[in-house]
Amino acid sequence: MIDWRHWHNEPHLVGGLILLGWLYAVLTGPLRDKIAPGAAYPRAHAIKFYGALILFYLAVGSPLDQAGERFLLSAHMVQHALLIYPAAVLFLMGLPAWLVRPVTARPSLKHLLGFLSRPLICGLIYILTYSLWHVPALYDWALQDRWVHIAEHIMFFGAALFYWLPLLSPSTEFPPIRPPSQMLYLVAVVIGMTPVFAYIAFSDDILYPTYEYAPRLFKDFSPENDQLLGAVIMKGVGMGVTFIAFLCAFYRWYQTTERKSGPSGSSRPLHGLADRNQG
């Protein structure tokens, strides 16, 4: 059974998150004047960034990890949802433009970063990473090997950052795409994610042996029900978040259109779900 009092405190997890938090504190604190002279401390950004680190830990360091690794596919899907949606979104929103500029403004990286930030590439990285890890052999390998499981979660989080980049890029050199393109992008990713959902939801077999033979945590909650619930969580949460993002993009588009058609006849375009982070 699950030990609900067990929280992971391994050095690679806790130490890694502390290191990220420390680096952010140093770069936005003592080194801020060297990176962006005159810039104010990005309090709102910092709250989001540290919130992302907390959510990351809750996803992979709380008892939820034990439930997802040993007992329930549905619990594992909740982990993935936390990493892909709130954690990745807050991480990107926690980066002010001046903090990433020393990297994104490098001429030597212009072509590489320009290629990697294209919506098609970002969407493909996310869809392929997520889909390939749900191949039964790879997925069950991750459940049996702790280090492979860690690699899986890091890759999910990294792929999620790519997924959100066309909508929430903090870079002024590679800004978010325009709202109409955001809506098309979101729909395309939903379509691209449909095969892996259908594969899990409509399979006649239990795809992952670990969950088929795991002790039942709840009476009458069979592996078949767990697999179906996992697929529903995967698709339901993804559709729900996508719908919200779609509405935000549509609202931004509407605002832009209204301003352009106003008395002044011109306006400053709004390119993302959130205003560009200039400071």
mmCIF file of N, CA and C in Angstrom, residues 110-126 161-167 169 174-175 177 185 189:
data_model
loop_
_atom_site.group_PDB
_atom_site.id
_atom_site.type_symbol
_atom_site.label_atom_id
_atom_site.label_comp_id
_atom_site.label_asym_id
_atom_site.label_seq_id
_atom_site.Cartn_x
_atom_site.Cartn_y
_atom_site.Cartn_z
ATOM 1 N N LYS A 110 21.245 32.356 -33.225
ATOM 2 C CA LYS A 110 20.044 32.878 -33.872
ATOM 3 C C LYS A 110 19.326 31.825 -34.711
ATOM 4 N N HIS A 111 20.067 31.130 -35.565
ATOM 5 C CA HIS A 111 19.433 30.168 -36.475
ATOM 6 C C HIS A 111 18.913 28.942 -35.715
ATOM 7 N N LEU A 112 19.691 28.454 -34.760
ATOM 8 C CA LEU A 112 19.264 27.287 -33.996
ATOM 9 C C LEU A 112 18.014 27.595 -33.179
ATOM 10 N N LEU A 113 18.029 28.714 -32.448
ATOM 11 C CA LEU A 113 16.879 29.073 -31.630
ATOM 12 C C LEU A 113 15.667 29.417 -32.491
ATOM 13 N N GLY A 114 15.920 30.044 -33.631
ATOM 14 C CA GLY A 114 14.819 30.345 -34.541
ATOM 15 C C GLY A 114 14.148 29.077 -35.049
ATOM 16 N N PHE A 115 14.960 28.063 -35.346
ATOM 17 C CA PHE A 115 14.409 26.785 -35.810
ATOM 18 C C PHE A 115 13.636 26.088 -34.696
ATOM 19 N N LEU A 116 14.233 26.027 -33.497
ATOM 20 C CA LEU A 116 13.606 25.313 -32.392
ATOM 21 C C LEU A 116 12.335 25.993 -31.882
ATOM 22 N N SER A 117 12.202 27.295 -32.131
ATOM 23 C CA SER A 117 11.025 28.016 -31.639
ATOM 24 C C SER A 117 9.884 28.052 -32.650
ATOM 25 N N ARG A 118 10.079 27.441 -33.816
ATOM 26 C CA ARG A 118 8.993 27.385 -34.800
ATOM 27 C C ARG A 118 7.838 26.537 -34.246
ATOM 28 N N PRO A 119 6.604 26.980 -34.436
ATOM 29 C CA PRO A 119 5.462 26.213 -33.912
ATOM 30 C C PRO A 119 5.439 24.757 -34.370
ATOM 31 N N LEU A 120 5.755 24.511 -35.641
ATOM 32 C CA LEU A 120 5.752 23.134 -36.145
ATOM 33 C C LEU A 120 6.745 22.276 -35.384
ATOM 34 N N ILE A 121 7.942 22.796 -35.148
ATOM 35 C CA ILE A 121 8.976 22.036 -34.444
ATOM 36 C C ILE A 121 8.585 21.841 -32.985
ATOM 37 N N CYS A 122 8.096 22.903 -32.350
ATOM 38 C CA CYS A 122 7.679 22.801 -30.948
ATOM 39 C C CYS A 122 6.570 21.768 -30.777
ATOM 40 N N GLY A 123 5.584 21.814 -31.671
ATOM 41 C CA GLY A 123 4.487 20.858 -31.585
ATOM 42 C C GLY A 123 4.948 19.435 -31.809
ATOM 43 N N LEU A 124 5.829 19.228 -32.787
ATOM 44 C CA LEU A 124 6.324 17.883 -33.066
ATOM 45 C C LEU A 124 7.150 17.335 -31.907
ATOM 46 N N ILE A 125 7.993 18.176 -31.311
ATOM 47 C CA ILE A 125 8.791 17.727 -30.171
ATOM 48 C C ILE A 125 7.872 17.250 -29.052
ATOM 49 N N TYR A 126 6.845 18.010 -28.778
ATOM 50 C CA TYR A 126 5.914 17.653 -27.693
ATOM 51 C C TYR A 126 5.139 16.377 -28.020
ATOM 52 N N LEU A 161 7.721 22.567 -22.185
ATOM 53 C CA LEU A 161 8.238 23.924 -22.388
ATOM 54 C C LEU A 161 8.223 24.274 -23.876
ATOM 55 N N PHE A 162 8.609 23.319 -24.713
ATOM 56 C CA PHE A 162 8.531 23.553 -26.160
ATOM 57 C C PHE A 162 7.078 23.763 -26.596
ATOM 58 N N TYR A 163 6.176 22.963 -26.058
ATOM 59 C CA TYR A 163 4.764 23.073 -26.418
ATOM 60 C C TYR A 163 4.227 24.478 -26.163
ATOM 61 N N TRP A 164 4.570 25.044 -25.007
ATOM 62 C CA TRP A 164 4.031 26.350 -24.631
ATOM 63 C C TRP A 164 4.834 27.512 -25.212
ATOM 64 N N LEU A 165 6.003 27.255 -25.747
ATOM 65 C CA LEU A 165 6.882 28.339 -26.203
ATOM 66 C C LEU A 165 6.228 29.236 -27.259
ATOM 67 N N PRO A 166 5.538 28.701 -28.272
ATOM 68 C CA PRO A 166 4.928 29.602 -29.261
ATOM 69 C C PRO A 166 3.852 30.513 -28.669
ATOM 70 N N LEU A 167 3.335 30.181 -27.498
ATOM 71 C CA LEU A 167 2.301 30.982 -26.868
ATOM 72 C C LEU A 167 2.841 31.878 -25.755
ATOM 73 N N SER A 169 6.426 32.506 -25.020
ATOM 74 C CA SER A 169 7.861 32.783 -25.076
ATOM 75 C C SER A 169 8.181 34.099 -24.371
ATOM 76 N N PHE A 174 12.469 36.082 -30.106
ATOM 77 C CA PHE A 174 11.609 35.009 -30.627
ATOM 78 C C PHE A 174 10.276 35.072 -29.875
ATOM 79 N N PRO A 175 9.459 36.061 -30.184
ATOM 80 C CA PRO A 175 8.235 36.313 -29.412
ATOM 81 C C PRO A 175 7.146 35.283 -29.706
ATOM 82 N N ILE A 177 3.772 33.696 -31.162
ATOM 83 C CA ILE A 177 3.100 33.891 -32.442
ATOM 84 C C ILE A 177 1.798 34.663 -32.216
ATOM 85 N N TYR A 185 -2.504 26.549 -33.908
ATOM 86 C CA TYR A 185 -1.472 25.709 -33.285
ATOM 87 C C TYR A 185 -2.082 24.812 -32.215
ATOM 88 N N VAL A 189 -2.176 20.651 -32.247
ATOM 89 C CA VAL A 189 -1.574 19.802 -31.217
ATOM 90 C C VAL A 189 -2.611 18.838 -30.640
#
